[in-house]
XYZ file of N, CA and C in Angstrom:
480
model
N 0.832 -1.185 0.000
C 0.000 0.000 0.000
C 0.883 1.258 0.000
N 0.636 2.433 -0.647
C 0.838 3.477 -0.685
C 1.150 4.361 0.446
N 2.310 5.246 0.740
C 2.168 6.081 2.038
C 1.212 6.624 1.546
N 0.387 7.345 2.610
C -0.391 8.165 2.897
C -0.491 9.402 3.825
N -0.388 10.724 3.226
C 0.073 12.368 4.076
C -0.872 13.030 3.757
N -1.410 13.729 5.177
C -2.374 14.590 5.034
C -1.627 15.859 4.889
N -2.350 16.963 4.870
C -2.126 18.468 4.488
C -1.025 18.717 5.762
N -1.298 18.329 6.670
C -0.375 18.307 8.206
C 0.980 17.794 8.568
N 1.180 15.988 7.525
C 1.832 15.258 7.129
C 2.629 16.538 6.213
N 2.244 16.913 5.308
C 2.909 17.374 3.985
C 3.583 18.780 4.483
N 2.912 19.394 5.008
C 3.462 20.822 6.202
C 4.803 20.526 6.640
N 4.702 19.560 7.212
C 5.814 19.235 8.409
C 6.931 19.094 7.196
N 6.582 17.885 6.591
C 7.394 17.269 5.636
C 8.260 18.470 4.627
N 8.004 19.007 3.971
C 8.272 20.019 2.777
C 8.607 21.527 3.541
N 7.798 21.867 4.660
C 8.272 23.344 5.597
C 7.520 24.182 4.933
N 6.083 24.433 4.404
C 5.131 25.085 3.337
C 4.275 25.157 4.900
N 3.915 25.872 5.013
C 2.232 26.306 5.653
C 1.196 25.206 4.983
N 0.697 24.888 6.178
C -1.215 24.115 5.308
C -1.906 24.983 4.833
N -1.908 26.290 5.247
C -2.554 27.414 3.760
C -2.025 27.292 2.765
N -0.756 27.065 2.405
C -0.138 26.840 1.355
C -0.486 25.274 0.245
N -0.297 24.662 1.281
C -0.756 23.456 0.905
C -2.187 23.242 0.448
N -3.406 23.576 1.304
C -4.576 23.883 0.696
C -4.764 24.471 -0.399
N -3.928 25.622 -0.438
C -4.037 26.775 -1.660
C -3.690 25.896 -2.982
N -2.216 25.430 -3.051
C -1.629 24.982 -4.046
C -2.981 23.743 -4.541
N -3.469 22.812 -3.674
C -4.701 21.463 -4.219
C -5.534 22.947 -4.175
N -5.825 23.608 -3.753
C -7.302 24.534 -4.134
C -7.195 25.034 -5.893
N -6.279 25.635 -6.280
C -6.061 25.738 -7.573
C -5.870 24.653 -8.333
N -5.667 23.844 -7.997
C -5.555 22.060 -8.768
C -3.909 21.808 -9.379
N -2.992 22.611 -8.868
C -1.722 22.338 -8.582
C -1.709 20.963 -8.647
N -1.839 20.747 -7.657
C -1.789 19.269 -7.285
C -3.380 18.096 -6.799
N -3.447 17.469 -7.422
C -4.316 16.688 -7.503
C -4.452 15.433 -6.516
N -4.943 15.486 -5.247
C -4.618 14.280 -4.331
C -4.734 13.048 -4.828
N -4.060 12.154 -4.736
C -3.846 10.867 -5.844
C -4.504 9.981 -4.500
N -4.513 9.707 -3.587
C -4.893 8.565 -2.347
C -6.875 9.437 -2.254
N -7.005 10.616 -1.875
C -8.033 10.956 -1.523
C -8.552 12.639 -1.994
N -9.455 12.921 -2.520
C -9.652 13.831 -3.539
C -10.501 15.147 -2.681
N -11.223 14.574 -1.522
C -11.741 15.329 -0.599
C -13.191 15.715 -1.440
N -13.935 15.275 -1.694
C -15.381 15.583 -2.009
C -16.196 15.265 -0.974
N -16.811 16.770 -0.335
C -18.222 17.166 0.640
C -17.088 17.739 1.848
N -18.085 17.913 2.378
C -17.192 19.177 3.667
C -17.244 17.900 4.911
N -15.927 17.918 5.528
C -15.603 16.892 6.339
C -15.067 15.711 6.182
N -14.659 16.002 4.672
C -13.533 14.582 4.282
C -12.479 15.362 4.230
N -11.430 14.683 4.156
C -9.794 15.166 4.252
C -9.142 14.573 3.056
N -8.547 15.318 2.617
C -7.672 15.259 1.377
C -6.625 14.324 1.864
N -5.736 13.064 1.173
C -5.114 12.312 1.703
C -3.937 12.575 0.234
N -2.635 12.754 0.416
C -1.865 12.788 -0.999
C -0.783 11.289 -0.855
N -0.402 11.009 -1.959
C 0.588 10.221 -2.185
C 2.075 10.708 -1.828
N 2.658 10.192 -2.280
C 4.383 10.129 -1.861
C 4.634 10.663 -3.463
N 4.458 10.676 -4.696
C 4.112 11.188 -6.298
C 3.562 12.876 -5.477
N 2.471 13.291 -4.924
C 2.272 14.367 -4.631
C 3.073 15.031 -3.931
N 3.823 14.256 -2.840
C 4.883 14.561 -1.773
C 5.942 15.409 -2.682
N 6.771 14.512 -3.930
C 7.356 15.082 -4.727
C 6.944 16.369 -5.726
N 5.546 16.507 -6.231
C 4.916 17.169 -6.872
C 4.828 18.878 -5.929
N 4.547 18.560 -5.017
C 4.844 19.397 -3.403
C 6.135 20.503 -3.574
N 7.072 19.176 -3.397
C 8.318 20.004 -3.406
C 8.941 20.545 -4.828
N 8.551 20.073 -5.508
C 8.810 20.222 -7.050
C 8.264 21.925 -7.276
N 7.288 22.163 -6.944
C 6.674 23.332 -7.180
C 7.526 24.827 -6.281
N 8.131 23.970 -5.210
C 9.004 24.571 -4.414
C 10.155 24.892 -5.447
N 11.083 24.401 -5.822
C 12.337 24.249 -5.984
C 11.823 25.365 -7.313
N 11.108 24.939 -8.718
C 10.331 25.775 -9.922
C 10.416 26.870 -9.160
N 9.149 27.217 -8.366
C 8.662 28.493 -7.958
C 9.814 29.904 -7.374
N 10.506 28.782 -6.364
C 12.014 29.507 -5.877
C 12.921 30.165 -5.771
N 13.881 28.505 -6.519
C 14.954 28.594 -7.421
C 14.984 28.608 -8.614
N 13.689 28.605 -9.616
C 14.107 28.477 -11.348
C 12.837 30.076 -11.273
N 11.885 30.490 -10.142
C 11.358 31.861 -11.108
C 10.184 31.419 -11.953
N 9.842 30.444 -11.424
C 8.706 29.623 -12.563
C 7.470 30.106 -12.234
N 6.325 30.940 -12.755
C 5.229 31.351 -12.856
C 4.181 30.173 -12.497
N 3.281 30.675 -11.253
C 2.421 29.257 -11.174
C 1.748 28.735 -12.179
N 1.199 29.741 -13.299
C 0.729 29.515 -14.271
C 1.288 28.201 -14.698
N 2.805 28.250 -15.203
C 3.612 27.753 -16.160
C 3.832 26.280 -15.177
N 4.029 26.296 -13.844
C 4.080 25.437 -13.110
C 3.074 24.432 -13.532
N 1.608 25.047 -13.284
C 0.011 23.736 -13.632
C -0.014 23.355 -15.352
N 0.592 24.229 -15.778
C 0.812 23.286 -16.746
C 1.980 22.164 -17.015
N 3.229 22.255 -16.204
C 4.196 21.261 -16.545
C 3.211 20.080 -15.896
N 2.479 20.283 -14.568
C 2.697 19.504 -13.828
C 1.259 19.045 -14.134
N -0.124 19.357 -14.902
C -1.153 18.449 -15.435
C -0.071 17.834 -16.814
N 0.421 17.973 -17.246
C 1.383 17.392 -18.558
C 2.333 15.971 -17.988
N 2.860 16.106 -16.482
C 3.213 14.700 -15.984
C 2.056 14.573 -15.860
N 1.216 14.903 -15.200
C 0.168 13.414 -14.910
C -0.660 13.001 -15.886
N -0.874 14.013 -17.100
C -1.264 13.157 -18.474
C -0.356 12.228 -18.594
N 1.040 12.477 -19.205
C 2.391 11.526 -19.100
C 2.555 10.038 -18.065
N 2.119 10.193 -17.257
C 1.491 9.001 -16.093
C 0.608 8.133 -16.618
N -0.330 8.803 -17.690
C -1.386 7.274 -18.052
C -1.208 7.093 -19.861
N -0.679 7.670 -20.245
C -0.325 7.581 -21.706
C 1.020 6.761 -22.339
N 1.068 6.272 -22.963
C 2.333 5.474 -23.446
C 3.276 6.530 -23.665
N 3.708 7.749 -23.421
C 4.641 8.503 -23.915
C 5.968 8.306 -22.685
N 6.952 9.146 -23.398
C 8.767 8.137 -22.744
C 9.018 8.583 -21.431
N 8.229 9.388 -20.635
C 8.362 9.979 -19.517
C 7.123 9.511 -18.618
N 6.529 7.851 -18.773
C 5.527 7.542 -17.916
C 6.579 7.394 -16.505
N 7.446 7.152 -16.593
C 8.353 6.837 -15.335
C 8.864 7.842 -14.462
N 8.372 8.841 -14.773
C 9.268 10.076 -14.262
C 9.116 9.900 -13.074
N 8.378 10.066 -11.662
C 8.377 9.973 -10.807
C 8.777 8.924 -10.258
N 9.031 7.761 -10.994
C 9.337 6.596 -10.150
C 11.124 5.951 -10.384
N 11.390 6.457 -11.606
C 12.762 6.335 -11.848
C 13.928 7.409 -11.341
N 14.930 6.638 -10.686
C 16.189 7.289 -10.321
C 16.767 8.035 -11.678
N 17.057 7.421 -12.826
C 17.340 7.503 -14.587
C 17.078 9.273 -14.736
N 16.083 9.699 -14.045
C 15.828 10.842 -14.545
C 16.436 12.020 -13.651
N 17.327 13.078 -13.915
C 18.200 13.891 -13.314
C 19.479 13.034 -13.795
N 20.108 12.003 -14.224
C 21.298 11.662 -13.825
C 21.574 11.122 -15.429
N 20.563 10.323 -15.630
C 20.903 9.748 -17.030
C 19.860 10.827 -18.516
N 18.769 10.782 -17.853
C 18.000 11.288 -19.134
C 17.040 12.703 -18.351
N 16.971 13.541 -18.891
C 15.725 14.881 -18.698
C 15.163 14.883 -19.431
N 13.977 15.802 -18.887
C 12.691 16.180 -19.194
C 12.567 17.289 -19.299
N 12.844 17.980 -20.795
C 12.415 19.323 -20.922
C 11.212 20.130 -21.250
N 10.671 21.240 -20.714
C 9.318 21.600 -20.905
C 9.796 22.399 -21.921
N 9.038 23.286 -23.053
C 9.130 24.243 -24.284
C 8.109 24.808 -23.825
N 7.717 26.203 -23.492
C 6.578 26.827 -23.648
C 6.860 27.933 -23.871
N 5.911 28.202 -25.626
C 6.349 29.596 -26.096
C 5.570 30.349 -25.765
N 5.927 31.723 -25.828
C 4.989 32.477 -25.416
C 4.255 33.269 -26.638
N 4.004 32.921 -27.582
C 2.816 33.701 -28.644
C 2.443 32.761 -29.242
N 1.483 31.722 -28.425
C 0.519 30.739 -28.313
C 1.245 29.661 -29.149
N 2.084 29.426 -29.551
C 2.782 28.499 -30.537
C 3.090 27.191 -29.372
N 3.452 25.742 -30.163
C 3.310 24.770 -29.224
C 4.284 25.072 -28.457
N 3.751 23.959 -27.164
C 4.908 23.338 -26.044
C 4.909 22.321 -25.972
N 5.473 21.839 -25.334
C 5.598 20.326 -25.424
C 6.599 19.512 -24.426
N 6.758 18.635 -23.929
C 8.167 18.122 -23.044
C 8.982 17.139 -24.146
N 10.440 16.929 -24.224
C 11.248 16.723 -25.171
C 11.949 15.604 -23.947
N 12.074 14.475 -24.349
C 12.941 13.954 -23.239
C 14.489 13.750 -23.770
N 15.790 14.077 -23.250
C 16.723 14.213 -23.767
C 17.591 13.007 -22.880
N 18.682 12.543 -23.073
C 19.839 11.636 -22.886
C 20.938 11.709 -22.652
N 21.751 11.296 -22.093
C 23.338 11.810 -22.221
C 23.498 10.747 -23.404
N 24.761 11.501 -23.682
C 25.613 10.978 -25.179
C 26.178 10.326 -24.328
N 27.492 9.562 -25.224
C 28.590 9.291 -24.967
C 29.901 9.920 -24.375
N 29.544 11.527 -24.768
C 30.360 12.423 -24.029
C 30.104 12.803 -22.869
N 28.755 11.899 -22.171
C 28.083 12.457 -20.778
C 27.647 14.089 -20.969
N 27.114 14.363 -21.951
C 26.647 16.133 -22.205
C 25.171 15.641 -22.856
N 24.208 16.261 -23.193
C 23.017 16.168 -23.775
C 22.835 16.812 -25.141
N 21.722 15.980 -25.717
C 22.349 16.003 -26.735
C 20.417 17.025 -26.918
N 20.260 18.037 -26.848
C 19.139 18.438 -27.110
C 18.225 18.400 -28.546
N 17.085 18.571 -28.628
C 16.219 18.236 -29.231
C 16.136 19.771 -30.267
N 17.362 19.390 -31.212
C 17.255 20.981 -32.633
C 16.114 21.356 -32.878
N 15.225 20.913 -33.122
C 13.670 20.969 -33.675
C 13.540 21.990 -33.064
N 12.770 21.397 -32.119
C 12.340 22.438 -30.796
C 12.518 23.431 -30.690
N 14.263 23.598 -30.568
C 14.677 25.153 -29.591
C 15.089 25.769 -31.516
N 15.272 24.974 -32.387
C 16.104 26.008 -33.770
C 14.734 27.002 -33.942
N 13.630 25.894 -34.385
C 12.698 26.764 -34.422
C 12.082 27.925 -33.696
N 11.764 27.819 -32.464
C 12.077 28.533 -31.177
C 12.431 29.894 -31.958
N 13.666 29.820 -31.618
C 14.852 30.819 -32.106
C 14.677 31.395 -33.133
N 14.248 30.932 -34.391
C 14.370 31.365 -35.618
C 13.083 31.766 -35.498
N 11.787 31.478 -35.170
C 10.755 32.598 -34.807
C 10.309 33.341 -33.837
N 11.943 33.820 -33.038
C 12.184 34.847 -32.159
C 11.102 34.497 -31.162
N 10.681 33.504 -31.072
C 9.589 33.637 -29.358
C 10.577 33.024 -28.266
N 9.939 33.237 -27.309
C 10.497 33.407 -26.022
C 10.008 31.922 -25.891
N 11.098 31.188 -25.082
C 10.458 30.056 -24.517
C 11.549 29.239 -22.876
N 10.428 28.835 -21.923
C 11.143 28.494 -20.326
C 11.071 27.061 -21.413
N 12.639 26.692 -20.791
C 13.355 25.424 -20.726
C 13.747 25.024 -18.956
N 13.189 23.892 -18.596
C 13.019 23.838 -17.306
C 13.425 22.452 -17.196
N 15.181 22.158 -17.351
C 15.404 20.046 -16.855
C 14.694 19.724 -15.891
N 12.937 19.060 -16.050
C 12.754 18.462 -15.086
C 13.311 17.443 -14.252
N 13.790 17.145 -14.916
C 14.854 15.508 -13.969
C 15.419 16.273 -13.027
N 16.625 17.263 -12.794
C 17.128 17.893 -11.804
C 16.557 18.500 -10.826
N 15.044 19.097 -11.436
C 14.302 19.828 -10.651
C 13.890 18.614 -9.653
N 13.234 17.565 -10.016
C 13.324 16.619 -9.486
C 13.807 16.074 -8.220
N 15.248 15.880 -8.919
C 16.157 15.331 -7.888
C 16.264 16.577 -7.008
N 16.494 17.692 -7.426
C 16.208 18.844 -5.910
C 15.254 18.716 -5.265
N 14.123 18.359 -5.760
C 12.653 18.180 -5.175
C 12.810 16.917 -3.829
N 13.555 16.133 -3.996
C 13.681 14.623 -3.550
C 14.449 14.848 -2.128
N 15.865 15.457 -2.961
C 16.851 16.186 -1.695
C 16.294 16.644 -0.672
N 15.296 17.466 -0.873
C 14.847 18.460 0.341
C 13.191 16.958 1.104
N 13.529 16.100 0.914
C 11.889 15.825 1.354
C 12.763 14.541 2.678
């Protein structure tokens, strides 16, 4: 069975206020994966996946400057990524990610796609990024956050 952390659990755990914690599931940040809290007098119950999702938003919000906006969308995009055959169903559960392979987000800003790009180390241990993506990017001058989820990650992990 699954750990199981309430809003109180997750406080202690991460060092966020339970206003904070409420706030972040009140906007749908985060989505309680054990217990969803529907009618007044049930309690929201999160996973050890949310635990990380928690601190993840920490480390973004922080240390990378990440707009909550830009945040609910990386983070409904893993949990689509969670039930879909695409190469990043593992993200939360694999060590691989921060060390061997990342997860980059693209989001342009004059409505043009985004998307997450999962990248690899070479043989030279350097990454070998995804040209498509960022040439185009570039060559139609939009602005776009590149955010290695894998590292964010593993910072996310560090602190829990």
């Amino acid at each position: 069975m699954d750990e199981e952390y309430t809003k109180h659990d997750v406080s202690r755990i991460i060092g966020e206020s339970v206003r904070k914690i409420v706030y972040w599931t009140d906007i749908g940040l985060i989505v309680p994966d054990i217990e969803p809290s529907q009618g007044r007098g049930k309690k929201r119950v999160y996973s050890k996946r949310n635990l990380i999702e928690f601190s993840m938003i920490q480390v973004l919000k922080d240390k990378c400057s990440v707009p909550l906006q830009v945040i609910s969308v990386i983070l409904s995009g893993l949990r689509v990524g969670q039930h879909k055959s695409q190469k990043f169903r593992d993200f939360f559960e694999s060590d691989e990610w921060g060390s061997e392979k990342e997860l980059i987000f693209v989001l342009h800003s004059q409505a043009g796609p985004r998307g997450f790009y999962v990248v690899c180390k070479n043989k030279y241990g350097s990454y070998d990024l995804p040209r498509v993506a960022f040439e185009s990017s570039i060559k139609n001058s939009l602005v776009f956050t590149v955010v290695m989820l894998g590292k964010v990650k593993v910072m996310a992990t560090k602190k829990l």
